[in-house]
Short mmCIF file of C-alpha atoms in Angstrom, two decimals:
data_model
loop_
_atom_site.label_atom_id
_atom_site.label_comp_id
_atom_site.label_asym_id
_atom_site.label_seq_id
_atom_site.Cartn_x
_atom_site.Cartn_y
_atom_site.Cartn_z
CA MET A 16 9.58 17.40 -13.77
CA VAL A 17 10.62 14.08 -12.22
CA ARG A 18 8.18 11.23 -12.10
CA SER A 19 7.66 10.45 -8.80
CA LEU A 20 7.06 7.14 -7.57
CA VAL A 21 6.35 5.22 -4.31
CA TYR A 22 8.36 2.13 -3.08
CA ALA A 23 6.32 0.55 -0.24
CA ALA A 24 7.38 -2.41 1.96
CA ASN A 25 5.04 -4.71 3.84
CA TRP A 26 7.00 -6.78 6.22
CA LYS A 27 3.68 -8.51 7.55
CA LEU A 28 4.57 -10.69 10.29
CA HIS A 29 8.38 -10.50 10.24
CA HIS A 30 11.32 -8.25 11.71
CA GLY A 31 10.56 -6.87 15.82
CA PRO A 32 11.79 -4.28 17.07
CA ALA A 33 15.92 -5.28 16.91
CA ALA A 34 15.41 -6.81 13.65
CA ALA A 35 13.93 -3.74 12.38
CA ARG A 36 16.58 -1.31 13.59
CA ASP A 37 19.11 -3.72 11.98
CA PHE A 38 17.31 -3.71 8.84
CA VAL A 39 17.13 0.33 9.10
CA ALA A 40 20.71 0.92 9.51
CA ARG A 41 21.90 -1.58 7.04
CA PHE A 42 19.43 0.22 5.06
CA ALA A 43 20.28 3.60 5.61
CA GLU A 44 23.80 2.67 4.60
CA LEU A 45 22.65 1.24 1.18
CA THR A 46 20.67 4.18 -0.31
CA GLU A 47 20.39 7.99 0.18
CA PRO A 48 17.56 10.28 -0.65
CA ARG A 49 16.71 10.69 -4.54
CA GLU A 50 14.03 13.26 -6.20
CA GLY A 51 10.94 11.44 -7.57
CA ARG A 52 10.92 8.49 -4.93
CA GLU A 53 9.21 7.81 -1.65
CA LEU A 54 9.66 5.14 0.06
CA TRP A 55 6.89 3.56 2.64
CA PHE A 56 7.64 0.97 5.12
CA PHE A 57 4.61 -0.90 7.12
CA PRO A 58 6.52 -2.84 9.61
CA THR A 59 5.01 -4.93 12.47
CA ALA A 60 2.91 -3.25 14.85
CA ILE A 61 5.31 -2.98 17.53
CA ALA A 62 8.66 -1.86 14.99
CA ILE A 63 6.90 1.27 14.04
CA ALA A 64 8.47 3.52 16.67
CA ALA A 65 11.93 1.93 16.38
CA VAL A 66 11.29 2.06 12.55
CA ALA A 67 9.71 5.59 12.57
CA ASP A 68 12.61 6.77 15.34
CA GLY A 69 15.52 5.18 12.78
CA PHE A 70 14.95 7.29 9.86
CA ARG A 71 13.56 10.49 11.65
CA ARG A 72 16.50 12.10 9.51
CA ARG A 73 15.10 10.45 5.86
CA ALA A 74 12.78 13.36 4.38
CA ASP A 75 11.91 10.76 1.84
CA VAL A 76 10.87 7.82 3.99
CA ARG A 77 7.32 7.40 5.42
CA VAL A 78 6.31 4.73 8.45
CA GLY A 79 2.72 3.00 8.61
CA ALA A 80 0.75 0.49 10.12
CA GLN A 81 -0.56 -2.50 8.49
CA ASN A 82 -3.97 -2.14 9.48
CA VAL A 83 -6.23 -0.24 12.34
CA HIS A 84 -9.17 -0.26 14.11
CA TRP A 85 -12.03 2.51 12.76
CA GLU A 86 -12.35 3.37 16.47
CA PRO A 87 -10.58 5.78 18.77
CA LYS A 88 -10.45 3.73 21.96
CA GLY A 89 -12.93 1.06 23.11
CA ALA A 90 -13.24 -2.07 24.44
CA PHE A 91 -10.83 -4.16 21.31
CA THR A 92 -9.06 -6.36 22.53
CA GLY A 93 -6.08 -6.56 20.18
CA GLU A 94 -6.81 -4.14 18.25
CA LEU A 95 -4.64 -0.78 17.60
CA SER A 96 -6.41 2.93 16.71
CA VAL A 97 -5.16 5.36 14.29
CA PRO A 98 -4.31 7.54 17.55
CA LEU A 99 -2.44 4.70 18.56
CA VAL A 100 -0.31 3.71 15.71
CA ALA A 101 0.43 8.05 14.89
CA GLU A 102 1.54 8.08 18.22
CA ALA A 103 3.88 5.40 17.79
CA GLY A 104 5.37 6.87 14.46
CA ALA A 105 2.83 5.92 11.88
CA THR A 106 2.04 8.61 8.83
CA HIS A 107 0.75 6.51 6.68
CA VAL A 108 -1.94 3.03 7.07
CA LEU A 109 -2.37 -0.02 4.88
CA VAL A 110 -6.44 -0.66 4.17
CA GLY A 111 -8.26 -3.72 3.20
CA HIS A 112 -4.43 -5.85 2.79
CA SER A 113 -6.30 -8.89 0.87
CA GLU A 114 -4.73 -10.88 3.80
CA ARG A 115 -6.92 -8.89 5.97
CA ARG A 116 -9.61 -9.63 3.46
CA HIS A 117 -9.46 -13.47 3.05
CA ILE A 118 -8.15 -14.14 6.23
CA PHE A 119 -9.65 -12.34 8.75
CA GLY A 120 -12.76 -11.52 7.27
CA GLU A 121 -12.41 -7.77 6.76
CA THR A 122 -15.68 -6.21 4.67
CA VAL A 123 -15.78 -3.94 2.34
CA GLU A 124 -18.11 -1.86 4.57
CA GLN A 125 -15.15 -2.37 7.60
CA SER A 126 -12.54 -1.21 4.90
CA ALA A 127 -14.47 2.10 4.29
CA ARG A 128 -14.62 3.01 7.97
CA LYS A 129 -11.41 2.52 8.77
CA THR A 130 -10.46 4.38 5.31
CA VAL A 131 -12.56 7.59 7.16
CA ALA A 132 -10.95 6.92 10.29
CA VAL A 133 -7.36 7.11 8.40
CA LEU A 134 -8.05 10.03 6.50
CA ALA A 135 -9.99 11.87 9.33
CA ALA A 136 -6.95 12.09 11.77
CA GLY A 137 -4.72 13.38 8.97
CA LEU A 138 -2.96 10.27 8.08
CA THR A 139 -2.83 8.64 4.70
CA ALA A 140 -4.81 5.73 3.49
CA LEU A 141 -3.48 2.85 0.91
CA VAL A 142 -6.51 0.86 0.04
CA CYS A 143 -5.75 -2.16 -1.30
CA VAL A 144 -8.31 -3.96 -4.14
CA GLY A 145 -8.02 -7.17 -6.32
CA GLU A 146 -9.37 -10.08 -7.44
CA THR A 147 -9.21 -13.64 -6.76
CA LEU A 148 -8.54 -16.36 -9.00
CA ALA A 149 -11.21 -17.71 -9.40
CA GLU A 150 -13.09 -14.27 -10.11
CA ARG A 151 -10.14 -13.63 -12.68
CA GLU A 152 -10.60 -16.84 -14.70
CA ALA A 153 -14.67 -15.96 -14.63
CA GLY A 154 -14.07 -12.61 -16.30
CA ARG A 155 -14.91 -10.86 -13.11
CA THR A 156 -11.92 -8.65 -12.22
CA GLU A 157 -13.48 -5.33 -12.88
CA ASP A 158 -16.69 -6.14 -11.09
CA ALA A 159 -14.54 -7.35 -8.13
CA VAL A 160 -12.22 -4.38 -8.03
CA ARG A 161 -15.04 -1.83 -8.49
CA ARG A 162 -16.94 -3.36 -5.41
CA GLN A 163 -14.09 -3.02 -3.20
CA LEU A 164 -13.26 0.31 -4.31
CA ASP A 165 -16.67 1.80 -4.79
CA LEU A 166 -17.67 2.30 -1.08
CA VAL A 167 -14.58 3.73 -0.22
CA LEU A 168 -14.90 6.38 -3.16
CA GLU A 169 -18.14 7.23 -1.90
CA VAL A 170 -17.28 7.61 1.90
CA VAL A 171 -14.08 9.96 0.97
CA ALA A 172 -13.99 13.83 1.89
CA THR A 173 -13.33 15.99 -0.63
CA ALA A 174 -10.67 17.46 1.36
CA ASP A 175 -9.55 14.22 2.05
CA ARG A 176 -8.66 12.91 -1.86
CA SER A 177 -5.19 13.60 -1.85
CA ARG A 178 -4.40 11.66 0.96
CA LEU A 179 -5.49 8.41 -0.31
CA LEU A 180 -4.09 5.99 -2.73
CA ILE A 181 -5.34 2.03 -4.31
CA ALA A 182 -2.91 -0.65 -4.12
CA TYR A 183 -3.84 -3.13 -7.23
CA GLU A 184 -2.74 -6.23 -5.74
CA PRO A 185 -4.33 -9.26 -7.54
CA VAL A 186 -4.92 -11.84 -4.90
CA TRP A 187 -3.67 -15.04 -7.08
CA ALA A 188 -0.30 -13.15 -7.46
CA ILE A 189 0.63 -12.49 -3.95
CA GLY A 190 3.45 -14.80 -2.64
CA THR A 191 2.55 -17.11 -5.17
CA GLY A 192 5.42 -16.10 -7.90
CA ARG A 193 3.17 -15.53 -10.67
CA ASN A 194 2.61 -12.21 -11.35
CA ALA A 195 0.19 -9.98 -13.66
CA THR A 196 2.43 -8.66 -16.74
CA PRO A 197 2.69 -5.00 -16.71
CA ALA A 198 0.16 -4.44 -19.55
CA ASP A 199 -2.08 -6.51 -17.23
CA ALA A 200 -1.66 -4.38 -14.03
CA ALA A 201 -1.88 -1.27 -16.34
CA GLN A 202 -5.17 -2.36 -17.87
CA VAL A 203 -6.80 -2.46 -14.42
CA HIS A 204 -5.23 0.74 -12.91
CA ARG A 205 -6.56 2.42 -16.08
CA PHE A 206 -10.01 0.73 -15.06
CA ILE A 207 -9.55 2.33 -11.39
CA ARG A 208 -8.52 5.49 -12.45
CA SER A 209 -11.61 5.36 -14.28
CA ARG A 210 -14.30 5.06 -11.42
CA VAL A 211 -12.69 7.54 -9.57
CA GLU A 212 -12.32 10.01 -12.55
CA GLY A 213 -16.07 9.15 -12.76
CA ARG A 214 -16.97 10.50 -9.36
CA GLY A 215 -15.25 14.42 -10.32
CA TRP A 216 -11.83 13.73 -8.87
CA THR A 217 -9.79 15.89 -10.56
CA ASP A 218 -6.23 15.37 -9.02
CA ARG A 219 -4.74 11.77 -10.36
CA LEU A 220 -5.40 9.48 -8.27
CA ARG A 221 -1.88 7.32 -7.62
CA VAL A 222 -2.26 3.89 -8.30
CA LEU A 223 0.39 1.38 -7.00
CA TYR A 224 0.82 -2.24 -7.86
CA GLY A 225 1.56 -5.33 -5.52
CA GLY A 226 1.31 -9.18 -6.35
CA SER A 227 5.14 -10.78 -6.15
CA VAL A 228 6.94 -7.95 -7.05
CA ASN A 229 10.58 -8.28 -7.29
CA ALA A 230 13.95 -7.13 -8.39
CA GLY A 231 13.24 -8.66 -11.62
CA ASN A 232 9.98 -7.46 -12.67
CA ALA A 233 9.81 -4.61 -11.02
CA LEU A 234 11.79 -2.18 -13.31
CA ALA A 235 8.73 -3.14 -16.02
CA ILE A 236 6.37 -3.12 -13.83
CA LEU A 237 7.02 0.44 -13.04
CA ALA A 238 7.48 1.74 -16.32
CA GLU A 239 3.73 1.60 -16.94
CA PRO A 240 2.90 5.35 -16.85
CA ASP A 241 -0.42 4.38 -15.32
CA VAL A 242 1.59 2.34 -12.20
CA ASP A 243 2.73 4.74 -9.52
CA GLY A 244 4.52 2.68 -7.37
CA VAL A 245 4.73 -1.01 -5.97
CA LEU A 246 3.34 -2.34 -2.92
CA VAL A 247 6.20 -5.16 -1.85
CA GLY A 248 6.03 -8.22 0.94
CA GLY A 249 8.64 -10.68 0.60
CA ALA A 250 11.17 -8.88 -1.75
CA SER A 251 11.35 -6.25 0.97
CA LEU A 252 12.34 -8.25 3.67
CA ASN A 253 15.63 -7.92 3.01
CA PRO A 254 17.83 -4.67 3.19
CA GLU A 255 20.12 -5.34 0.28
CA GLY A 256 17.21 -6.79 -1.78
CA TRP A 257 15.06 -4.04 -1.08
CA ALA A 258 17.75 -1.14 -1.86
CA GLU A 259 18.22 -3.10 -5.34
CA ILE A 260 14.60 -2.69 -6.20
CA VAL A 261 14.11 0.90 -4.59
CA GLY A 262 17.03 1.74 -6.81
CA LEU A 263 15.07 0.73 -10.18
CA GLY A 264 12.91 3.33 -11.98
CA GLY A 265 12.39 6.57 -11.87
#
């Protein structure tokens, strides 16, 4: 059986609808579906529909939102609800990305509420966890990951477990050019799995790695058996570069 790997592109604050359509057209020229490989795209909110429409004939592609509010509607100016992003074509949602936590002040409790809302609507949640440089240097990596992860695990219904994935993203390695070694990543991934198994989960939780992933280090990271894919920011913004990365591994 071919090992299934997830290649997730987080475009952050890049690519509006026009640029997204150009990206999709070029990327489609460079790639084709391949067994054991899933391609996930998290574009800007206003480009979700463009990307979903552009990839509508690609069964290997999933499109997601970078963030949602936990309420389905209401007086929340500037927010997006799960029903709204789903209507635009999103089937997946990033939850608790480090930039949401550290720039916008998202709490562990808010991440848990978002996760519940995403899963209750039948979408897939990719929940991000990871430590800061200070926490890493103080030997508190596992404490930081445990704090961010455990509440999410507590609130996920048994029936929804198959649609929950975790991304380990050491904050100190995002956009810095530094990255955890494959062995470092695998160690934290094993810790994450131990927290899940301790709660009686029988299905294997899929865990992705994110943190300055590029064409030069992706293959070594993906070679680790405890790494089920990668969450990539800057290196996913160019269709040629992203096509090169998704051609690795598997």
